[in-house]
Amino acid sequence: MREASHRLAHHGLGKANLIDMVQLSGTTPPPLPSDHLFVEGAAETYAAQMARVVAEVIDRLRAVERPFAGTPLHEIERLVDTVDLDRTVPFDAAVDELSRVYLDHAIWFHEPTYVAHLNCPVALPALAAEAIASAVNTSVDTWDQSTAGTLIERRLVDWTAGLIGFGDDADGVFTSGGTQSNLQALLLAREHAAHRLTGAPFEPELAPRLRVLATRETHFSVQKATRLLGLGSSAVRQVATLPDGRMDPAALRAALHDLVADGDVPMAVVATAGTTDRGCVDPLAELAPLARQHGAWLHVDAAYGCGLLLSPTRRHLLDGIEHADSVTVDYHKSFFQPVASSAIVVRRGADLRHVAFHADYLNPKAAVVPNQVDKSLQTTRRLDALKLWLTLRVVGAEALGGMFDAVIDLAGEVHGRLQLDPDFETLGRSQLSTVLFRFRPYGVTVAQSDELNPAIRAALFDEGRAIVAGTRVDGRHWLKLTLLNPQATGHDLDAVIERVRRAGRRQLAEDADGLEAVAG
Ligand SMILES: Cc1ncc(COP(=O)(O)O)c(C=O)c1O
């Protein structure tokens, strides 16, 4: 009774009014909108709804045998478009519908033959923590919205800073992903340069002189960030790479020298620890002193390679990362976390002041309690740290590092097999878990293989039994495997390669038939 009258009061309705309403209409009143909210009295509905969706996902985990059902785009479009968003249905019916519209055609990253992009199977405790974070709905911006959440995020930032090798001054903040982390890093770099040059915040007049040094392997989000920061895409200067795709320190030295000679300002050097395509780690220890000599901010984009921080055998690949001014870490790539989970970590916490803004209603300057909004580009922000927290407590850093090592080992194994296979060519050798290769059997020219390989990729996707990625290097098309599933075996990967081979042969046969038909 207390529950019912509480809800009525909440809606401005007295009990007597409601009885009148029922008597007048002669029917049960429709549920109050708050019956659908996570509020007092909702426990049973909440439990039932959660149980239903967990059961639905478990069914998929058991039944799904391929990364994609292969449903054509127009069919998925039809399914999505025909849902009437202006009409409600009971929860179970809505979940049935969602199952048909979404789950039946989802891409399943936990399937071992999904080897396309940087998507990982996720740690189970992280999923449990997601359920808590969504229900509590903490916004980790101010203390009065997140309390312990603030401290949990801070502990994890400190923990990550410790892994990087930063000292006690380090700080950072969780972000929505590598793109946002890179943007924030370059914003800090821009302000750092402006203060060094003029003693004041950035003004547009400075833009034409500020330069960012990167390579062609650098993630596109860096280019996008310079545009967003008012520096223009031409602010990014490409430093030549070594043959394996890593930034060439001699070329960086020369580029820095040339910039300064032209009167430009090297605002930042962006090194990558784990490039998206070739999986290489720039030689951080050699790049760091060059950046420092010229007063350039060193940002290390370790969105992909951050898993090396936990690797029992390959941590040395990140040697020198401790000299960075800022580091991007995507836990949702190599720490097996669900999207989104990323952080920017800076060597000197004071540098984060460049994104601080004090609003009277939220975080006035005089506030004495800790808050994270001062350090973030976002205001309202999910407590994404919670899932990493629970993962560390249950799975542990060592196991995460071991899983990342396992996929790197597997990539090496697959690369080795492809090298020996006369139907395939490989490009380079990833230090992480990508494999670049193309189907090019005897007699197929490079130009033909540029047509053939994208067609193979598309055919595989349409079939849905294995999903691979594709990219261009030096204008040539390559297929890409990105391995992030430690449960995948050499056998699974052999199956993927065989599918590629079969699709390639089919394509060649079709092309030959086509040519014959034209000739005939
Ligand atoms: C090296 C690198 N940096 C940054 C990003 C962007 O990360 P996100 O997709 O989390 O924004 C990616 C994404 O693949 C990446 O590979």
Coordinates of C-alpha atoms and ligand atoms in Angstrom, one line a residue:
M1 CA 0.0 0.0 0.0
R2 CA 2.8 2.3 0.9
E3 CA 4.3 1.6 -2.5
A4 CA 1.1 2.4 -4.4
S5 CA 0.3 5.6 -2.5
H6 CA 3.9 6.7 -2.9
R7 CA 3.6 6.3 -6.7
L8 CA 0.3 8.1 -6.8
A9 CA 1.6 11.0 -4.8
H10 CA 4.5 11.1 -7.2
H11 CA 2.1 11.6 -10.1
G12 CA 0.0 14.2 -8.2
L13 CA -2.9 11.8 -7.9
G14 CA -4.7 11.2 -4.6
K15 CA -5.9 7.7 -3.9
A16 CA -9.5 8.9 -4.0
N17 CA -9.0 10.4 -7.4
L18 CA -7.8 7.1 -8.7
I19 CA -10.7 5.2 -7.3
D20 CA -13.0 7.8 -9.0
M21 CA -11.1 7.3 -12.3
V22 CA -11.5 3.5 -12.0
Q23 CA -15.2 3.7 -11.2
L24 CA -15.8 6.2 -14.0
S25 CA -14.1 4.2 -16.7
G26 CA -15.0 0.8 -15.2
T27 CA -11.5 -0.5 -16.2
T28 CA -8.1 -0.9 -14.6
P29 CA -6.1 2.3 -15.2
P30 CA -3.2 1.9 -17.5
P31 CA 0.2 1.5 -15.8
L32 CA 1.8 4.7 -14.6
P33 CA 4.8 5.5 -16.8
S34 CA 7.0 5.0 -13.7
D35 CA 6.1 1.3 -13.8
H36 CA 8.7 1.2 -16.5
L37 CA 11.4 2.9 -14.5
F38 CA 14.1 1.6 -12.2
V39 CA 12.4 2.9 -9.1
E40 CA 11.1 1.6 -5.8
G41 CA 8.7 -1.3 -6.4
A42 CA 10.3 -2.3 -9.7
A43 CA 12.5 -5.1 -8.4
E44 CA 10.4 -8.0 -9.7
T45 CA 9.9 -6.5 -13.1
Y46 CA 13.6 -5.6 -13.3
A47 CA 14.6 -9.1 -12.3
A48 CA 12.2 -10.7 -14.9
Q49 CA 13.3 -8.4 -17.7
M50 CA 17.0 -9.0 -17.0
A51 CA 16.5 -12.7 -16.7
R52 CA 14.7 -12.7 -20.1
V53 CA 17.4 -10.8 -21.9
V54 CA 20.2 -12.8 -20.3
A55 CA 18.4 -16.0 -21.4
E56 CA 18.1 -14.6 -24.9
V57 CA 21.9 -13.9 -25.0
I58 CA 22.7 -17.3 -23.5
D59 CA 20.7 -18.9 -26.3
R60 CA 22.8 -17.1 -28.9
L61 CA 26.0 -18.0 -27.1
R62 CA 25.0 -21.7 -27.4
A63 CA 23.5 -21.6 -30.8
V64 CA 25.5 -19.2 -32.9
E65 CA 28.0 -21.0 -35.1
R66 CA 29.2 -18.3 -37.4
P67 CA 30.0 -14.6 -37.0
F68 CA 27.1 -13.5 -39.3
A69 CA 24.0 -15.0 -40.6
G70 CA 24.7 -13.5 -44.0
T71 CA 21.4 -11.7 -44.2
P72 CA 21.4 -9.2 -47.1
L73 CA 21.4 -5.5 -46.3
H74 CA 18.0 -4.9 -47.9
E75 CA 16.4 -7.6 -45.7
I76 CA 17.9 -6.1 -42.5
E77 CA 16.7 -2.6 -43.7
R78 CA 13.2 -4.0 -44.2
L79 CA 13.2 -5.5 -40.7
V80 CA 14.3 -2.4 -39.0
D81 CA 12.1 -0.1 -41.0
T82 CA 8.9 -2.0 -40.4
V83 CA 9.0 -1.7 -36.6
D84 CA 6.3 0.7 -35.5
L85 CA 8.0 3.0 -33.0
D86 CA 4.8 4.8 -32.2
R87 CA 3.1 1.7 -30.8
T88 CA 4.1 -0.2 -27.7
V89 CA 4.0 -4.0 -27.1
P90 CA 4.6 -6.0 -24.0
F91 CA 8.2 -6.5 -23.0
D92 CA 8.4 -10.2 -24.0
A93 CA 7.0 -9.4 -27.4
A94 CA 9.4 -6.5 -27.8
V95 CA 12.4 -8.8 -27.0
D96 CA 11.1 -11.4 -29.5
E97 CA 11.0 -8.6 -32.1
L98 CA 14.5 -7.4 -31.1
S99 CA 15.7 -10.9 -31.4
R100 CA 14.4 -11.1 -35.0
V101 CA 15.5 -7.6 -36.0
Y102 CA 18.9 -7.4 -34.3
L103 CA 20.3 -10.5 -32.7
D104 CA 19.5 -12.7 -35.7
H105 CA 21.7 -10.5 -37.9
A106 CA 24.3 -9.3 -35.4
I107 CA 28.1 -9.7 -35.9
W108 CA 29.4 -12.0 -33.2
F109 CA 32.9 -11.1 -32.2
H110 CA 33.3 -14.1 -29.9
E111 CA 33.2 -16.5 -32.9
P112 CA 36.7 -17.6 -33.7
T113 CA 36.3 -17.0 -37.4
Y114 CA 35.5 -13.3 -36.8
V115 CA 39.0 -11.9 -37.5
A116 CA 38.3 -8.6 -39.1
H117 CA 38.7 -5.5 -36.9
L118 CA 39.9 -4.7 -33.4
N119 CA 36.9 -6.2 -31.6
C120 CA 37.5 -8.7 -28.8
P121 CA 35.4 -11.2 -27.0
V122 CA 34.6 -9.6 -23.6
A123 CA 35.4 -10.6 -20.1
L124 CA 32.4 -12.0 -18.2
P125 CA 32.8 -9.9 -15.1
A126 CA 32.8 -6.9 -17.3
L127 CA 29.4 -7.8 -18.5
A128 CA 28.1 -8.2 -15.0
A129 CA 29.6 -4.8 -14.1
E130 CA 27.9 -3.2 -17.1
A131 CA 24.6 -4.3 -15.7
I132 CA 25.4 -2.6 -12.4
A133 CA 26.7 0.6 -14.0
S134 CA 23.7 0.9 -16.3
A135 CA 21.2 0.4 -13.5
V136 CA 22.9 2.7 -11.0
N137 CA 23.5 5.1 -13.9
T138 CA 26.3 6.9 -12.1
S139 CA 27.6 9.9 -14.0
V140 CA 31.3 10.1 -13.2
D141 CA 31.6 13.8 -13.6
T142 CA 31.1 15.3 -10.1
W143 CA 31.4 13.9 -6.7
D144 CA 27.7 14.4 -5.9
Q145 CA 26.9 12.1 -8.9
S146 CA 29.4 9.4 -8.4
T147 CA 31.2 9.3 -5.0
A148 CA 33.0 5.9 -5.0
G149 CA 32.8 5.8 -8.8
T150 CA 35.1 8.8 -8.9
L151 CA 37.6 7.0 -6.7
I152 CA 37.3 3.7 -8.6
E153 CA 38.1 5.6 -11.9
R154 CA 41.0 7.4 -10.2
R155 CA 42.5 4.1 -8.9
L156 CA 42.3 2.6 -12.3
V157 CA 44.0 5.6 -14.0
D158 CA 46.7 5.5 -11.3
W159 CA 47.1 1.7 -11.9
T160 CA 47.4 2.2 -15.6
A161 CA 49.9 5.1 -15.1
G162 CA 51.9 2.7 -13.0
L163 CA 52.0 0.1 -15.7
I164 CA 53.2 2.8 -18.2
G165 CA 55.9 3.8 -15.8
F166 CA 54.7 7.3 -15.1
G167 CA 55.5 8.8 -11.7
D168 CA 53.3 10.1 -9.0
D169 CA 52.3 13.3 -10.9
A170 CA 50.5 11.3 -13.6
D171 CA 46.8 11.5 -14.0
G172 CA 44.2 10.9 -16.7
V173 CA 40.5 10.2 -17.4
F174 CA 38.4 7.5 -19.0
T175 CA 37.1 8.4 -22.5
S176 CA 34.7 7.0 -25.0
G177 CA 37.5 5.5 -27.1
G178 CA 40.8 6.0 -28.8
T179 CA 39.4 8.7 -31.1
Q180 CA 38.4 10.9 -28.1
S181 CA 41.7 10.1 -26.2
N182 CA 43.7 11.1 -29.3
L183 CA 41.7 14.3 -29.6
Q184 CA 42.2 15.2 -26.0
A185 CA 45.9 14.5 -26.2
L186 CA 46.3 16.8 -29.2
L187 CA 44.3 19.5 -27.5
L188 CA 46.6 19.3 -24.5
A189 CA 49.6 19.4 -26.9
R190 CA 48.2 22.4 -28.7
E191 CA 47.7 24.3 -25.4
H192 CA 51.1 23.3 -24.2
A193 CA 52.7 24.7 -27.4
A194 CA 50.6 27.9 -27.2
H195 CA 51.7 28.5 -23.6
R196 CA 55.3 27.9 -24.5
L197 CA 55.1 30.3 -27.4
T198 CA 52.9 33.1 -26.1
G199 CA 52.3 32.3 -22.4
A200 CA 48.6 32.2 -23.2
P201 CA 45.9 29.8 -24.4
F202 CA 45.8 28.9 -28.1
E203 CA 44.6 31.5 -30.5
P204 CA 43.8 30.8 -34.2
E205 CA 46.7 33.0 -35.4
L206 CA 49.1 30.4 -34.2
A207 CA 47.5 27.6 -36.2
P208 CA 49.5 28.0 -39.4
R209 CA 52.7 27.3 -37.6
L210 CA 51.7 24.3 -35.5
R211 CA 52.7 20.9 -36.9
V212 CA 52.0 17.4 -35.8
L213 CA 54.4 14.7 -36.9
A214 CA 53.0 11.2 -37.6
T215 CA 53.4 8.5 -40.2
R216 CA 51.1 7.2 -42.8
E217 CA 50.3 4.3 -40.4
T218 CA 49.0 6.7 -37.8
H219 CA 45.3 6.3 -37.0
F220 CA 43.0 8.6 -39.0
S221 CA 41.6 10.0 -35.8
V222 CA 44.8 12.1 -35.4
Q223 CA 44.1 13.9 -38.7
K224 CA 40.5 14.4 -37.7
A225 CA 41.6 15.8 -34.3
T226 CA 43.8 18.4 -35.9
R227 CA 40.9 19.5 -38.0
L228 CA 38.6 19.7 -35.0
L229 CA 41.3 21.7 -33.1
G230 CA 41.4 24.3 -35.8
L231 CA 44.8 23.3 -37.1
G232 CA 43.7 22.0 -40.5
S233 CA 44.6 18.6 -42.0
S234 CA 47.8 20.1 -43.4
A235 CA 49.1 20.4 -39.9
V236 CA 50.0 16.7 -40.0
R237 CA 53.4 16.0 -41.6
Q238 CA 54.2 12.5 -42.6
V239 CA 57.4 11.1 -41.2
A240 CA 58.9 8.3 -43.3
T241 CA 58.7 4.8 -42.0
L242 CA 61.2 2.0 -41.8
P243 CA 60.4 -0.9 -44.3
D244 CA 58.5 -2.7 -41.5
G245 CA 56.1 0.3 -41.2
R246 CA 57.5 1.8 -37.9
M247 CA 58.4 5.5 -37.7
D248 CA 62.0 6.0 -38.8
P249 CA 63.9 7.9 -36.0
A250 CA 66.3 9.4 -38.5
A251 CA 63.4 10.6 -40.6
L252 CA 61.9 12.2 -37.5
R253 CA 65.1 13.9 -36.7
A254 CA 65.3 15.3 -40.2
A255 CA 61.6 16.3 -40.2
L256 CA 62.0 18.2 -36.9
H257 CA 65.0 19.9 -38.1
D258 CA 63.3 21.0 -41.4
L259 CA 60.2 22.3 -39.5
V260 CA 62.2 24.4 -37.2
A261 CA 64.3 25.7 -40.1
D262 CA 61.1 26.8 -41.8
G263 CA 60.0 28.7 -38.7
D264 CA 57.2 26.1 -37.9
V265 CA 56.6 24.7 -34.5
P266 CA 56.7 21.0 -33.9
M267 CA 53.6 20.9 -31.6
A268 CA 53.5 17.1 -31.2
V269 CA 55.0 13.8 -32.3
V270 CA 52.4 11.1 -32.4
A271 CA 53.9 7.6 -32.1
T272 CA 51.8 4.5 -32.4
A273 CA 52.2 1.5 -30.2
G274 CA 50.3 -1.0 -32.4
T275 CA 49.3 0.4 -35.7
T276 CA 45.9 -0.6 -36.9
D277 CA 46.9 -2.4 -40.1
R278 CA 50.5 -3.6 -39.7
G279 CA 50.4 -4.0 -35.9
C280 CA 53.8 -2.4 -35.4
V281 CA 55.1 -0.5 -32.5
D282 CA 57.1 2.7 -33.2
P283 CA 60.6 2.7 -31.6
L284 CA 59.4 4.8 -28.6
A285 CA 62.7 4.9 -26.8
E286 CA 64.5 6.4 -29.8
L287 CA 61.7 8.8 -30.7
A288 CA 61.2 10.2 -27.2
P289 CA 64.5 12.1 -26.9
L290 CA 64.0 13.6 -30.4
A291 CA 60.6 15.0 -29.5
R292 CA 61.9 16.3 -26.2
Q293 CA 64.9 18.1 -27.8
H294 CA 62.5 20.1 -29.9
G295 CA 60.0 20.8 -27.1
A296 CA 57.4 18.7 -29.0
W297 CA 54.7 16.9 -27.0
L298 CA 55.1 13.1 -27.4
H299 CA 51.8 11.3 -27.6
V300 CA 51.8 7.6 -27.8
D301 CA 48.6 6.1 -29.3
A302 CA 48.6 2.7 -27.6
A303 CA 44.9 2.1 -28.4
Y304 CA 45.7 -1.4 -29.7
G305 CA 49.1 -2.1 -28.2
C306 CA 48.1 -1.3 -24.6
G307 CA 47.7 -5.0 -23.9
L308 CA 51.5 -5.2 -24.0
L309 CA 51.5 -3.4 -20.7
L310 CA 50.3 -6.7 -19.2
S311 CA 52.2 -9.1 -21.5
P312 CA 54.4 -11.6 -19.6
T313 CA 56.8 -11.8 -22.6
R314 CA 56.5 -8.6 -24.7
R315 CA 56.3 -5.7 -22.4
H316 CA 59.7 -4.6 -23.7
L317 CA 58.1 -3.6 -27.0
L318 CA 56.8 -0.5 -25.1
D319 CA 60.1 0.5 -23.7
G320 CA 60.3 4.3 -23.8
I321 CA 56.5 4.8 -23.3
E322 CA 57.3 6.2 -19.9
H323 CA 58.8 9.3 -21.6
A324 CA 55.5 10.1 -23.3
D325 CA 53.5 13.2 -22.3
S326 CA 50.3 11.4 -23.0
V327 CA 49.2 7.9 -23.8
T328 CA 45.9 6.5 -25.3
V329 CA 44.9 3.2 -23.8
D330 CA 41.9 1.3 -25.3
Y331 CA 40.8 -1.3 -22.8
H332 CA 38.1 -2.2 -25.2
K333 CA 40.7 -3.5 -27.6
S334 CA 43.3 -5.5 -25.8
F335 CA 42.1 -5.7 -22.2
F336 CA 39.0 -7.6 -23.4
Q337 CA 36.5 -5.0 -22.2
P338 CA 33.1 -4.2 -23.8
V339 CA 32.9 -0.9 -25.7
A340 CA 33.3 1.7 -24.5
S341 CA 36.4 1.6 -22.3
S342 CA 39.4 3.8 -23.0
A343 CA 41.6 6.4 -21.2
I344 CA 44.0 9.1 -21.8
V345 CA 46.8 9.1 -19.3
V346 CA 49.2 12.0 -18.9
R347 CA 52.6 12.1 -17.3
R348 CA 52.0 15.5 -15.6
G349 CA 48.5 15.6 -14.2
A350 CA 48.6 19.4 -14.2
D351 CA 48.4 19.4 -18.0
L352 CA 44.8 18.3 -17.8
R353 CA 44.0 21.8 -16.5
H354 CA 43.6 22.8 -20.2
V355 CA 40.3 21.0 -20.4
A356 CA 39.0 22.3 -17.1
F357 CA 36.0 24.6 -17.0
H358 CA 34.3 25.7 -13.8
A359 CA 30.5 26.0 -13.9
D360 CA 28.8 27.4 -10.9
Y361 CA 26.1 24.8 -10.9
L362 CA 28.5 21.9 -11.2
N363 CA 32.1 22.2 -10.2
P364 CA 32.8 25.7 -8.9
K365 CA 36.5 26.5 -8.4
A366 CA 36.1 26.5 -4.6
A367 CA 34.8 22.8 -4.6
V368 CA 36.8 20.7 -2.1
V369 CA 35.6 17.3 -3.2
P370 CA 37.3 15.3 -6.0
N371 CA 35.7 15.4 -9.4
Q372 CA 36.5 14.1 -12.9
V373 CA 34.6 16.6 -15.0
D374 CA 37.6 19.0 -14.7
K375 CA 39.7 16.5 -16.6
S376 CA 37.3 15.4 -19.3
L377 CA 35.9 16.6 -22.6
Q378 CA 32.6 15.1 -21.6
T379 CA 30.2 16.2 -18.8
T380 CA 27.8 13.4 -18.2
R381 CA 29.8 10.3 -18.5
R382 CA 29.3 6.5 -17.9
L383 CA 31.2 4.8 -15.2
D384 CA 33.1 2.7 -17.8
A385 CA 35.8 2.0 -15.2
L386 CA 33.5 -0.3 -13.3
K387 CA 33.9 -3.2 -15.7
L388 CA 37.6 -3.0 -15.8
W389 CA 37.6 -3.0 -12.0
L390 CA 35.5 -6.1 -11.7
T391 CA 37.6 -7.8 -14.4
L392 CA 40.8 -7.1 -12.6
R393 CA 39.4 -8.4 -9.3
V394 CA 38.1 -11.7 -10.9
V395 CA 40.3 -12.4 -13.9
G396 CA 43.4 -10.4 -13.0
A397 CA 46.0 -8.5 -15.0
E398 CA 48.2 -11.6 -15.6
A399 CA 45.5 -13.6 -17.3
L400 CA 44.6 -10.6 -19.5
G401 CA 48.2 -10.2 -20.5
G402 CA 48.4 -13.9 -21.2
M403 CA 45.4 -13.8 -23.5
F404 CA 46.9 -10.9 -25.5
D405 CA 50.1 -12.9 -25.8
A406 CA 48.2 -15.9 -27.0
V407 CA 46.6 -14.0 -29.9
I408 CA 50.0 -12.5 -30.8
D409 CA 51.5 -16.0 -30.9
L410 CA 48.6 -17.2 -33.0
A411 CA 49.1 -14.4 -35.5
G412 CA 52.8 -15.5 -35.8
E413 CA 51.8 -19.0 -36.5
V414 CA 49.2 -18.1 -39.2
H415 CA 51.7 -15.7 -40.8
G416 CA 54.2 -18.5 -41.0
R417 CA 51.8 -20.9 -42.6
L418 CA 50.7 -18.3 -45.2
Q419 CA 54.3 -17.7 -46.1
L420 CA 54.7 -21.3 -47.0
D421 CA 51.5 -21.4 -49.0
P422 CA 52.0 -20.8 -52.8
D423 CA 48.5 -19.4 -53.2
F424 CA 49.2 -16.5 -50.8
E425 CA 51.6 -13.6 -50.2
T426 CA 52.1 -11.9 -46.9
L427 CA 53.1 -8.3 -46.1
G428 CA 55.6 -7.7 -43.3
R429 CA 55.3 -9.4 -39.9
S430 CA 53.1 -7.8 -37.2
Q431 CA 54.6 -7.3 -33.8
L432 CA 51.0 -7.7 -32.5
S433 CA 48.1 -9.8 -33.8
T434 CA 47.3 -8.6 -37.3
V435 CA 48.2 -10.6 -40.5
L436 CA 48.3 -8.9 -43.9
F437 CA 48.1 -11.2 -46.8
R438 CA 46.5 -11.6 -50.2
F439 CA 45.4 -14.4 -52.4
R440 CA 47.6 -14.4 -55.4
P441 CA 48.3 -17.8 -56.9
Y442 CA 50.7 -18.4 -59.7
G443 CA 49.7 -16.5 -62.9
V444 CA 47.7 -13.8 -61.1
T445 CA 49.1 -10.3 -61.6
V446 CA 49.3 -7.8 -58.8
A447 CA 46.7 -5.7 -60.6
Q448 CA 44.4 -8.7 -60.9
S449 CA 44.9 -9.4 -57.2
D450 CA 43.8 -5.9 -56.4
E451 CA 40.4 -6.8 -58.0
L452 CA 40.3 -10.3 -56.6
N453 CA 41.0 -9.7 -52.9
P454 CA 38.2 -7.1 -52.2
A455 CA 35.8 -9.5 -54.0
I456 CA 37.0 -12.4 -51.8
R457 CA 36.4 -10.3 -48.7
A458 CA 32.9 -9.3 -49.8
A459 CA 32.0 -12.9 -50.7
L460 CA 33.1 -14.1 -47.3
F461 CA 31.1 -11.4 -45.5
D462 CA 28.0 -12.3 -47.6
E463 CA 28.4 -15.9 -46.6
G464 CA 29.0 -15.0 -42.9
R465 CA 31.1 -18.0 -42.0
A466 CA 34.3 -16.0 -41.6
I467 CA 34.8 -12.3 -41.6
V468 CA 38.1 -10.8 -42.6
A469 CA 39.1 -7.1 -43.2
G470 CA 40.8 -5.4 -46.1
T471 CA 43.1 -2.5 -46.4
R472 CA 45.5 -0.7 -48.8
V473 CA 49.2 -0.5 -48.5
D474 CA 51.1 1.5 -51.1
G475 CA 48.0 1.6 -53.2
R476 CA 47.7 -2.2 -53.2
H477 CA 44.9 -4.2 -51.7
W478 CA 45.6 -6.6 -48.9
L479 CA 43.4 -8.8 -46.7
K480 CA 43.7 -8.4 -43.0
L481 CA 43.2 -10.7 -40.1
T482 CA 43.0 -9.1 -36.7
L483 CA 43.2 -11.8 -34.0
L484 CA 41.8 -10.9 -30.6
N485 CA 40.1 -14.1 -29.6
P486 CA 42.4 -16.2 -27.4
Q487 CA 40.0 -19.1 -27.8
A488 CA 40.7 -19.3 -31.6
T489 CA 43.0 -22.1 -32.6
G490 CA 45.3 -22.7 -35.6
H491 CA 42.6 -25.0 -36.8
D492 CA 40.0 -22.2 -36.8
L493 CA 42.4 -20.0 -38.7
D494 CA 43.1 -22.7 -41.2
A495 CA 39.4 -22.8 -41.9
V496 CA 39.3 -19.1 -42.5
I497 CA 42.3 -19.4 -44.9
E498 CA 40.6 -22.2 -46.8
R499 CA 37.4 -20.1 -47.2
V500 CA 39.5 -17.3 -48.6
R501 CA 41.2 -19.8 -51.0
R502 CA 37.9 -21.3 -52.1
A503 CA 36.3 -17.8 -52.6
G504 CA 39.4 -16.7 -54.6
R505 CA 39.3 -19.8 -56.8
R506 CA 35.6 -19.4 -57.4
Q507 CA 36.1 -15.8 -58.3
L508 CA 38.9 -16.7 -60.7
A509 CA 36.7 -19.3 -62.3
E510 CA 33.9 -16.8 -62.7
D511 CA 36.2 -14.3 -64.2
A512 CA 37.5 -16.9 -66.7
D513 CA 33.9 -17.8 -67.6
G514 CA 33.2 -14.2 -68.1
L515 CA 36.2 -13.7 -70.4
E516 CA 35.3 -16.8 -72.4
A517 CA 31.7 -15.6 -72.7
V518 CA 33.0 -12.2 -74.0
A519 CA 35.4 -13.8 -76.4
G520 CA 32.9 -16.4 -77.5
Ligands
LIG1 C1 45.8 2.8 -33.3 C2 44.4 3.2 -33.1 N1 44.2 4.4 -32.5 C3 42.9 4.9 -32.3 C4 41.8 4.2 -32.7 C5 40.4 4.7 -32.5 O1 39.9 4.0 -31.4 P1 38.3 4.0 -31.2 O2 37.7 3.2 -32.3 O3 38.2 3.4 -29.8 O4 37.8 5.4 -31.2 C6 42.0 2.9 -33.4 C7 40.9 2.1 -33.8 O5 41.0 1.1 -34.4 C8 43.3 2.5 -33.6 O6 43.6 1.3 -34.1

